[in-house]
Amino acid sequence: MTATLEAADGVGTLRLDRPPMNALDVATQDRLKELAEEATRREDVRAVVLYGGEKVFAAGADIKEMQVMDHAAMILRARALQDAFTAVARIPKPVVAAVTGYALGGGCELALCADFRIAGENAKLGQPEILLGLIPGAGGTQRLSRLVGPSRAKDLIFTGRQVRAEEALALGLVDRVVPAAEVYEQAHAWAARLAKGPATALRAAKEAIDTGLETDIETGLAVERNWFAGLFATEDRERGMRSFVEEGPGKAEFL
């Protein structure tokens, strides 16, 4: 298998497993889509960690595989590539990327699909496709610019340069930098905390935020309004408010 999904205590670890560099070939892309859809369906998965292992997250696409593809072949493949990454981005549960070593090209784009990114001090991120005469094709031009702003995204994409963890943190490309040996542990802890939260409300928050970023504010407000009202029909809302009134804030336990 080029990637696996294992769950424990509400946290699903979606791990890339294509040594030595986790190059994202067609088989791995398709497997990512399958596992993202599985994580979406599974009730025992309430939050997800994206992980490439202790040494590398993902060093990018399989260039040897891509080299033999012509224009007609890539027209057919480009949509499937984007669909695989979009499936990860649309997992309706909290998703954190645990980034060690290289996260370049498609690897960086995969990290961009997460809600939160924890990077090791040894991490290097970037979109080097321009150095191949290409541009990012798995969402990088869109997700990166939404995350760090258009000017910073253009700098990274136009130059193809790699950034170390501390610069990535300053740019807003990652959210936390920790010792490399602690990356998975801290990512799992972040996911485990949210796995104990109200699943429907977390899904609502993620959908409202993501939809709002992709559309105008009036549409975003309508999505927020509909979810906000709809949550009043859930057991989690009843449980949370009852606990607040009887025990004080922050003590509710959700199923």
PDB file of C-alpha atoms in Angstrom:
ATOM      1  CA  MET A   1       0.000   0.000   0.000  1.00  0.00           C
ATOM      2  CA  THR A   2       1.204   3.510  -0.810  1.00  0.00           C
ATOM      3  CA  ALA A   3      -0.846   4.983   2.042  1.00  0.00           C
ATOM      4  CA  THR A   4      -2.765   3.646   5.025  1.00  0.00           C
ATOM      5  CA  LEU A   5      -5.460   4.743   7.446  1.00  0.00           C
ATOM      6  CA  GLU A   6      -5.399   3.508  11.033  1.00  0.00           C
ATOM      7  CA  ALA A   7      -7.694   4.709  13.813  1.00  0.00           C
ATOM      8  CA  ALA A   8      -7.345   4.734  17.589  1.00  0.00           C
ATOM      9  CA  ASP A   9      -9.145   6.794  20.247  1.00  0.00           C
ATOM     10  CA  GLY A  10     -11.093   8.719  17.645  1.00  0.00           C
ATOM     11  CA  VAL A  11      -8.023   9.796  15.663  1.00  0.00           C
ATOM     12  CA  GLY A  12      -7.342   8.446  12.194  1.00  0.00           C
ATOM     13  CA  THR A  13      -3.741   8.589  10.983  1.00  0.00           C
ATOM     14  CA  LEU A  14      -3.590   8.836   7.201  1.00  0.00           C
ATOM     15  CA  ARG A  15       0.009   7.897   6.537  1.00  0.00           C
ATOM     16  CA  LEU A  16       1.908   8.086   3.281  1.00  0.00           C
ATOM     17  CA  ASP A  17       4.071   5.011   2.863  1.00  0.00           C
ATOM     18  CA  ARG A  18       6.074   5.130  -0.362  1.00  0.00           C
ATOM     19  CA  PRO A  19       9.733   5.206   0.617  1.00  0.00           C
ATOM     20  CA  PRO A  20      12.144   6.760   0.361  1.00  0.00           C
ATOM     21  CA  MET A  21      10.529  10.169  -0.344  1.00  0.00           C
ATOM     22  CA  ASN A  22       6.777   9.474  -0.483  1.00  0.00           C
ATOM     23  CA  ALA A  23       6.638  10.611  -4.097  1.00  0.00           C
ATOM     24  CA  LEU A  24       3.001  11.122  -5.041  1.00  0.00           C
ATOM     25  CA  ASP A  25       2.553   8.923  -8.081  1.00  0.00           C
ATOM     26  CA  VAL A  26      -0.834   8.182  -9.666  1.00  0.00           C
ATOM     27  CA  ALA A  27      -1.410   5.136  -7.450  1.00  0.00           C
ATOM     28  CA  THR A  28      -0.716   7.175  -4.305  1.00  0.00           C
ATOM     29  CA  GLN A  29      -2.996   9.984  -5.458  1.00  0.00           C
ATOM     30  CA  ASP A  30      -5.847   7.546  -6.045  1.00  0.00           C
ATOM     31  CA  ARG A  31      -5.184   5.876  -2.700  1.00  0.00           C
ATOM     32  CA  LEU A  32      -5.342   9.252  -0.937  1.00  0.00           C
ATOM     33  CA  LYS A  33      -8.781   9.847  -2.394  1.00  0.00           C
ATOM     34  CA  GLU A  34      -9.980   6.424  -1.247  1.00  0.00           C
ATOM     35  CA  LEU A  35      -8.678   6.938   2.273  1.00  0.00           C
ATOM     36  CA  ALA A  36     -10.051  10.472   2.542  1.00  0.00           C
ATOM     37  CA  GLU A  37     -13.481   9.165   1.611  1.00  0.00           C
ATOM     38  CA  GLU A  38     -13.075   6.321   4.104  1.00  0.00           C
ATOM     39  CA  ALA A  39     -12.094   8.769   6.865  1.00  0.00           C
ATOM     40  CA  THR A  40     -15.190  10.788   6.019  1.00  0.00           C
ATOM     41  CA  ARG A  41     -17.454   7.745   6.397  1.00  0.00           C
ATOM     42  CA  ARG A  42     -15.962   6.098   9.449  1.00  0.00           C
ATOM     43  CA  GLU A  43     -17.640   6.907  12.756  1.00  0.00           C
ATOM     44  CA  ASP A  44     -14.555   5.846  14.713  1.00  0.00           C
ATOM     45  CA  VAL A  45     -12.561   8.585  12.974  1.00  0.00           C
ATOM     46  CA  ARG A  46     -13.443  11.967  14.484  1.00  0.00           C
ATOM     47  CA  ALA A  47     -10.210  13.792  13.555  1.00  0.00           C
ATOM     48  CA  VAL A  48      -7.367  13.036  11.153  1.00  0.00           C
ATOM     49  CA  VAL A  49      -3.574  13.338  11.158  1.00  0.00           C
ATOM     50  CA  LEU A  50      -1.786  13.496   7.787  1.00  0.00           C
ATOM     51  CA  TYR A  51       1.680  12.027   8.235  1.00  0.00           C
ATOM     52  CA  GLY A  52       4.552  10.933   6.045  1.00  0.00           C
ATOM     53  CA  GLY A  53       6.780   9.387   8.682  1.00  0.00           C
ATOM     54  CA  GLU A  54       9.723  10.564  10.747  1.00  0.00           C
ATOM     55  CA  LYS A  55      11.981  11.630   7.875  1.00  0.00           C
ATOM     56  CA  VAL A  56       9.831  13.120   5.116  1.00  0.00           C
ATOM     57  CA  PHE A  57       6.250  14.259   4.588  1.00  0.00           C
ATOM     58  CA  ALA A  58       6.186  14.080   0.787  1.00  0.00           C
ATOM     59  CA  ALA A  59       8.826  15.352  -1.602  1.00  0.00           C
ATOM     60  CA  GLY A  60       6.376  15.962  -4.449  1.00  0.00           C
ATOM     61  CA  ALA A  61       5.058  14.207  -7.525  1.00  0.00           C
ATOM     62  CA  ASP A  62       6.769  11.267  -9.184  1.00  0.00           C
ATOM     63  CA  ILE A  63       8.704  13.210 -11.834  1.00  0.00           C
ATOM     64  CA  LYS A  64       9.772  10.104 -13.765  1.00  0.00           C
ATOM     65  CA  GLU A  65       6.136   9.080 -14.102  1.00  0.00           C
ATOM     66  CA  MET A  66       5.093  12.574 -15.162  1.00  0.00           C
ATOM     67  CA  GLN A  67       7.924  12.944 -17.686  1.00  0.00           C
ATOM     68  CA  VAL A  68       6.415  10.372 -20.049  1.00  0.00           C
ATOM     69  CA  MET A  69       2.929  11.944 -19.932  1.00  0.00           C
ATOM     70  CA  ASP A  70       1.991  14.160 -22.841  1.00  0.00           C
ATOM     71  CA  HIS A  71      -0.605  16.921 -23.043  1.00  0.00           C
ATOM     72  CA  ALA A  72      -3.487  14.568 -23.821  1.00  0.00           C
ATOM     73  CA  ALA A  73      -2.578  12.262 -20.934  1.00  0.00           C
ATOM     74  CA  MET A  74      -2.367  15.125 -18.441  1.00  0.00           C
ATOM     75  CA  ILE A  75      -5.712  16.559 -19.561  1.00  0.00           C
ATOM     76  CA  LEU A  76      -7.196  13.251 -18.442  1.00  0.00           C
ATOM     77  CA  ARG A  77      -5.147  13.061 -15.243  1.00  0.00           C
ATOM     78  CA  ALA A  78      -5.212  16.646 -13.950  1.00  0.00           C
ATOM     79  CA  ARG A  79      -8.815  16.481 -12.745  1.00  0.00           C
ATOM     80  CA  ALA A  80      -8.231  13.197 -10.914  1.00  0.00           C
ATOM     81  CA  LEU A  81      -5.163  14.732  -9.264  1.00  0.00           C
ATOM     82  CA  GLN A  82      -7.145  17.699  -8.005  1.00  0.00           C
ATOM     83  CA  ASP A  83     -10.059  15.502  -6.965  1.00  0.00           C
ATOM     84  CA  ALA A  84      -7.766  13.410  -4.774  1.00  0.00           C
ATOM     85  CA  PHE A  85      -6.500  16.446  -2.879  1.00  0.00           C
ATOM     86  CA  THR A  86      -9.945  18.012  -2.704  1.00  0.00           C
ATOM     87  CA  ALA A  87     -11.231  14.816  -1.071  1.00  0.00           C
ATOM     88  CA  VAL A  88      -8.671  15.361   1.690  1.00  0.00           C
ATOM     89  CA  ALA A  89      -9.546  19.048   2.029  1.00  0.00           C
ATOM     90  CA  ARG A  90     -13.236  18.198   2.316  1.00  0.00           C
ATOM     91  CA  ILE A  91     -12.978  15.615   5.066  1.00  0.00           C
ATOM     92  CA  PRO A  92     -15.709  17.065   7.319  1.00  0.00           C
ATOM     93  CA  LYS A  93     -13.615  16.605  10.441  1.00  0.00           C
ATOM     94  CA  PRO A  94     -10.578  18.391  11.895  1.00  0.00           C
ATOM     95  CA  VAL A  95      -7.431  17.524   9.920  1.00  0.00           C
ATOM     96  CA  VAL A  96      -3.854  18.319  10.983  1.00  0.00           C
ATOM     97  CA  ALA A  97      -0.747  17.815   8.878  1.00  0.00           C
ATOM     98  CA  ALA A  98       2.318  16.532  10.754  1.00  0.00           C
ATOM     99  CA  VAL A  99       5.168  17.761   8.563  1.00  0.00           C
ATOM    100  CA  THR A 100       8.698  16.389   8.867  1.00  0.00           C
ATOM    101  CA  GLY A 101      11.461  16.891   6.348  1.00  0.00           C
ATOM    102  CA  TYR A 102      10.459  17.811   2.817  1.00  0.00           C
ATOM    103  CA  ALA A 103       6.941  18.926   1.900  1.00  0.00           C
ATOM    104  CA  LEU A 104       7.496  20.070  -1.663  1.00  0.00           C
ATOM    105  CA  GLY A 105       5.226  20.407  -4.681  1.00  0.00           C
ATOM    106  CA  GLY A 106       2.390  17.965  -4.196  1.00  0.00           C
ATOM    107  CA  GLY A 107       3.607  17.373  -0.653  1.00  0.00           C
ATOM    108  CA  CYS A 108       3.157  21.036   0.193  1.00  0.00           C
ATOM    109  CA  GLU A 109      -0.215  21.011  -1.561  1.00  0.00           C
ATOM    110  CA  LEU A 110      -1.292  18.052   0.555  1.00  0.00           C
ATOM    111  CA  ALA A 111      -0.324  19.900   3.727  1.00  0.00           C
ATOM    112  CA  LEU A 112      -2.378  22.858   2.485  1.00  0.00           C
ATOM    113  CA  CYS A 113      -5.449  20.586   2.496  1.00  0.00           C
ATOM    114  CA  ALA A 114      -5.262  20.304   6.290  1.00  0.00           C
ATOM    115  CA  ASP A 115      -6.944  22.663   8.740  1.00  0.00           C
ATOM    116  CA  PHE A 116      -3.768  23.049  10.813  1.00  0.00           C
ATOM    117  CA  ARG A 117      -0.089  22.353  10.129  1.00  0.00           C
ATOM    118  CA  ILE A 118       2.519  21.341  12.694  1.00  0.00           C
ATOM    119  CA  ALA A 119       6.053  21.296  11.287  1.00  0.00           C
ATOM    120  CA  GLY A 120       9.275  19.885  12.614  1.00  0.00           C
ATOM    121  CA  GLU A 121      12.336  22.083  12.892  1.00  0.00           C
ATOM    122  CA  ASN A 122      13.780  20.060  10.005  1.00  0.00           C
ATOM    123  CA  ALA A 123      10.880  20.792   7.664  1.00  0.00           C
ATOM    124  CA  LYS A 124      11.323  22.421   4.254  1.00  0.00           C
ATOM    125  CA  LEU A 125       8.279  23.498   2.277  1.00  0.00           C
ATOM    126  CA  GLY A 126       7.836  24.910  -1.187  1.00  0.00           C
ATOM    127  CA  GLN A 127       6.203  24.822  -4.607  1.00  0.00           C
ATOM    128  CA  PRO A 128       9.122  24.186  -6.981  1.00  0.00           C
ATOM    129  CA  GLU A 129       7.034  23.338 -10.063  1.00  0.00           C
ATOM    130  CA  ILE A 130       8.184  26.493 -11.866  1.00  0.00           C
ATOM    131  CA  LEU A 131      11.688  24.966 -12.001  1.00  0.00           C
ATOM    132  CA  LEU A 132      10.197  22.216 -14.186  1.00  0.00           C
ATOM    133  CA  GLY A 133       8.452  24.680 -16.472  1.00  0.00           C
ATOM    134  CA  LEU A 134       5.137  24.020 -14.703  1.00  0.00           C
ATOM    135  CA  ILE A 135       2.840  25.486 -12.074  1.00  0.00           C
ATOM    136  CA  PRO A 136       1.272  23.729  -9.078  1.00  0.00           C
ATOM    137  CA  GLY A 137      -1.555  21.489 -10.273  1.00  0.00           C
ATOM    138  CA  ALA A 138      -3.029  19.977  -7.112  1.00  0.00           C
ATOM    139  CA  GLY A 139      -4.489  23.180  -5.692  1.00  0.00           C
ATOM    140  CA  GLY A 140      -1.333  25.090  -4.820  1.00  0.00           C
ATOM    141  CA  THR A 141      -2.135  28.276  -6.738  1.00  0.00           C
ATOM    142  CA  GLN A 142      -5.498  28.465  -4.968  1.00  0.00           C
ATOM    143  CA  ARG A 143      -4.992  27.126  -1.438  1.00  0.00           C
ATOM    144  CA  LEU A 144      -1.589  28.729  -0.897  1.00  0.00           C
ATOM    145  CA  SER A 145      -2.784  32.186  -1.921  1.00  0.00           C
ATOM    146  CA  ARG A 146      -5.835  31.875   0.333  1.00  0.00           C
ATOM    147  CA  LEU A 147      -3.627  30.845   3.244  1.00  0.00           C
ATOM    148  CA  VAL A 148      -0.696  33.266   3.041  1.00  0.00           C
ATOM    149  CA  GLY A 149      -2.012  35.946   0.665  1.00  0.00           C
ATOM    150  CA  PRO A 150      -1.381  36.469  -3.053  1.00  0.00           C
ATOM    151  CA  SER A 151       1.965  38.290  -2.818  1.00  0.00           C
ATOM    152  CA  ARG A 152       3.608  35.675  -0.622  1.00  0.00           C
ATOM    153  CA  ALA A 153       2.118  32.871  -2.697  1.00  0.00           C
ATOM    154  CA  LYS A 154       3.485  34.445  -5.875  1.00  0.00           C
ATOM    155  CA  ASP A 155       6.924  34.766  -4.330  1.00  0.00           C
ATOM    156  CA  LEU A 156       6.993  31.050  -3.484  1.00  0.00           C
ATOM    157  CA  ILE A 157       5.441  29.887  -6.749  1.00  0.00           C
ATOM    158  CA  PHE A 158       7.317  32.266  -9.081  1.00  0.00           C
ATOM    159  CA  THR A 159      10.734  31.458  -7.577  1.00  0.00           C
ATOM    160  CA  GLY A 160      10.175  27.821  -6.639  1.00  0.00           C
ATOM    161  CA  ARG A 161      12.274  28.407  -3.541  1.00  0.00           C
ATOM    162  CA  GLN A 162      12.111  26.238  -0.442  1.00  0.00           C
ATOM    163  CA  VAL A 163      11.477  27.727   2.986  1.00  0.00           C
ATOM    164  CA  ARG A 164      12.604  26.317   6.292  1.00  0.00           C
ATOM    165  CA  ALA A 165      10.201  25.804   9.162  1.00  0.00           C
ATOM    166  CA  GLU A 166      10.748  29.143  10.897  1.00  0.00           C
ATOM    167  CA  GLU A 167      10.168  31.142   7.719  1.00  0.00           C
ATOM    168  CA  ALA A 168       7.132  28.996   6.942  1.00  0.00           C
ATOM    169  CA  LEU A 169       5.799  29.906  10.379  1.00  0.00           C
ATOM    170  CA  ALA A 170       6.411  33.606   9.788  1.00  0.00           C
ATOM    171  CA  LEU A 171       4.651  33.395   6.418  1.00  0.00           C
ATOM    172  CA  GLY A 172       1.641  31.611   7.930  1.00  0.00           C
ATOM    173  CA  LEU A 173       2.330  28.506   5.864  1.00  0.00           C
ATOM    174  CA  VAL A 174       2.557  26.411   9.050  1.00  0.00           C
ATOM    175  CA  ASP A 175       0.960  27.056  12.418  1.00  0.00           C
ATOM    176  CA  ARG A 176       3.447  25.578  14.887  1.00  0.00           C
ATOM    177  CA  VAL A 177       7.101  24.520  14.799  1.00  0.00           C
ATOM    178  CA  VAL A 178       8.316  21.823  17.189  1.00  0.00           C
ATOM    179  CA  PRO A 179      11.330  19.511  17.480  1.00  0.00           C
ATOM    180  CA  ALA A 180      11.214  16.962  14.666  1.00  0.00           C
ATOM    181  CA  ALA A 181      10.883  14.059  17.094  1.00  0.00           C
ATOM    182  CA  GLU A 182       7.705  15.592  18.554  1.00  0.00           C
ATOM    183  CA  VAL A 183       5.807  16.342  15.348  1.00  0.00           C
ATOM    184  CA  TYR A 184       3.523  13.316  15.265  1.00  0.00           C
ATOM    185  CA  GLU A 185       2.962  13.333  19.019  1.00  0.00           C
ATOM    186  CA  GLN A 186       1.851  16.961  19.015  1.00  0.00           C
ATOM    187  CA  ALA A 187      -0.271  16.550  15.890  1.00  0.00           C
ATOM    188  CA  HIS A 188      -1.970  13.528  17.421  1.00  0.00           C
ATOM    189  CA  ALA A 189      -2.604  15.451  20.643  1.00  0.00           C
ATOM    190  CA  TRP A 190      -4.226  18.301  18.681  1.00  0.00           C
ATOM    191  CA  ALA A 191      -6.431  15.838  16.814  1.00  0.00           C
ATOM    192  CA  ALA A 192      -7.260  13.816  19.945  1.00  0.00           C
ATOM    193  CA  ARG A 193      -8.449  16.915  21.759  1.00  0.00           C
ATOM    194  CA  LEU A 194     -10.835  17.783  18.947  1.00  0.00           C
ATOM    195  CA  ALA A 195     -11.921  14.167  18.539  1.00  0.00           C
ATOM    196  CA  LYS A 196     -13.594  14.546  21.940  1.00  0.00           C
ATOM    197  CA  GLY A 197     -15.538  17.616  20.795  1.00  0.00           C
ATOM    198  CA  PRO A 198     -19.023  17.946  19.289  1.00  0.00           C
ATOM    199  CA  ALA A 199     -18.649  16.331  15.867  1.00  0.00           C
ATOM    200  CA  THR A 200     -21.553  18.062  14.143  1.00  0.00           C
ATOM    201  CA  ALA A 201     -20.586  21.508  15.411  1.00  0.00           C
ATOM    202  CA  LEU A 202     -16.990  20.973  14.286  1.00  0.00           C
ATOM    203  CA  ARG A 203     -18.215  19.910  10.863  1.00  0.00           C
ATOM    204  CA  ALA A 204     -20.428  22.994  10.740  1.00  0.00           C
ATOM    205  CA  ALA A 205     -17.575  25.308  11.691  1.00  0.00           C
ATOM    206  CA  LYS A 206     -15.261  23.827   9.063  1.00  0.00           C
ATOM    207  CA  GLU A 207     -17.868  24.011   6.298  1.00  0.00           C
ATOM    208  CA  ALA A 208     -18.866  27.568   7.188  1.00  0.00           C
ATOM    209  CA  ILE A 209     -15.265  28.804   7.210  1.00  0.00           C
ATOM    210  CA  ASP A 210     -14.218  26.981   4.037  1.00  0.00           C
ATOM    211  CA  THR A 211     -17.350  27.949   2.108  1.00  0.00           C
ATOM    212  CA  GLY A 212     -16.958  31.556   3.184  1.00  0.00           C
ATOM    213  CA  LEU A 213     -13.405  31.652   1.849  1.00  0.00           C
ATOM    214  CA  GLU A 214     -14.600  30.391  -1.521  1.00  0.00           C
ATOM    215  CA  THR A 215     -17.551  32.723  -2.027  1.00  0.00           C
ATOM    216  CA  ASP A 216     -18.957  36.158  -1.182  1.00  0.00           C
ATOM    217  CA  ILE A 217     -19.685  37.180   2.407  1.00  0.00           C
ATOM    218  CA  GLU A 218     -23.472  37.071   1.995  1.00  0.00           C
ATOM    219  CA  THR A 219     -23.344  33.435   0.916  1.00  0.00           C
ATOM    220  CA  GLY A 220     -20.926  32.674   3.721  1.00  0.00           C
ATOM    221  CA  LEU A 221     -23.214  34.310   6.270  1.00  0.00           C
ATOM    222  CA  ALA A 222     -26.150  32.294   4.959  1.00  0.00           C
ATOM    223  CA  VAL A 223     -24.192  29.059   5.424  1.00  0.00           C
ATOM    224  CA  GLU A 224     -23.233  30.140   8.934  1.00  0.00           C
ATOM    225  CA  ARG A 225     -26.811  31.090   9.782  1.00  0.00           C
ATOM    226  CA  ASN A 226     -28.253  27.813   8.562  1.00  0.00           C
ATOM    227  CA  TRP A 227     -25.716  25.712  10.443  1.00  0.00           C
ATOM    228  CA  PHE A 228     -26.047  27.820  13.597  1.00  0.00           C
ATOM    229  CA  ALA A 229     -29.803  27.359  13.712  1.00  0.00           C
ATOM    230  CA  GLY A 230     -29.587  23.710  12.703  1.00  0.00           C
ATOM    231  CA  LEU A 231     -27.265  22.875  15.590  1.00  0.00           C
ATOM    232  CA  PHE A 232     -30.092  23.698  17.986  1.00  0.00           C
ATOM    233  CA  ALA A 233     -31.629  20.380  16.902  1.00  0.00           C
ATOM    234  CA  THR A 234     -28.600  18.343  18.037  1.00  0.00           C
ATOM    235  CA  GLU A 235     -27.997  16.416  21.223  1.00  0.00           C
ATOM    236  CA  ASP A 236     -24.517  17.932  21.459  1.00  0.00           C
ATOM    237  CA  ARG A 237     -25.972  21.432  21.684  1.00  0.00           C
ATOM    238  CA  GLU A 238     -28.351  20.314  24.415  1.00  0.00           C
ATOM    239  CA  ARG A 239     -25.547  18.550  26.272  1.00  0.00           C
ATOM    240  CA  GLY A 240     -23.183  21.506  25.970  1.00  0.00           C
ATOM    241  CA  MET A 241     -25.648  24.112  27.181  1.00  0.00           C
ATOM    242  CA  ARG A 242     -26.900  21.940  30.035  1.00  0.00           C
ATOM    243  CA  SER A 243     -23.346  21.369  31.209  1.00  0.00           C
ATOM    244  CA  PHE A 244     -22.593  25.091  31.015  1.00  0.00           C
ATOM    245  CA  VAL A 245     -25.608  25.983  33.160  1.00  0.00           C
ATOM    246  CA  GLU A 246     -25.090  23.202  35.704  1.00  0.00           C
ATOM    247  CA  GLU A 247     -21.290  22.909  35.890  1.00  0.00           C
ATOM    248  CA  GLY A 248     -19.788  25.998  34.263  1.00  0.00           C
ATOM    249  CA  PRO A 249     -17.964  26.486  30.950  1.00  0.00           C
ATOM    250  CA  GLY A 250     -15.712  23.959  29.276  1.00  0.00           C
ATOM    251  CA  LYS A 251     -16.805  20.836  31.161  1.00  0.00           C
ATOM    252  CA  ALA A 252     -19.217  19.223  28.683  1.00  0.00           C
ATOM    253  CA  GLU A 253     -18.440  15.715  27.472  1.00  0.00           C
ATOM    254  CA  PHE A 254     -19.645  14.857  23.992  1.00  0.00           C
ATOM    255  CA  LEU A 255     -20.389  11.427  22.583  1.00  0.00           C
TER     256      LEU A 255
END
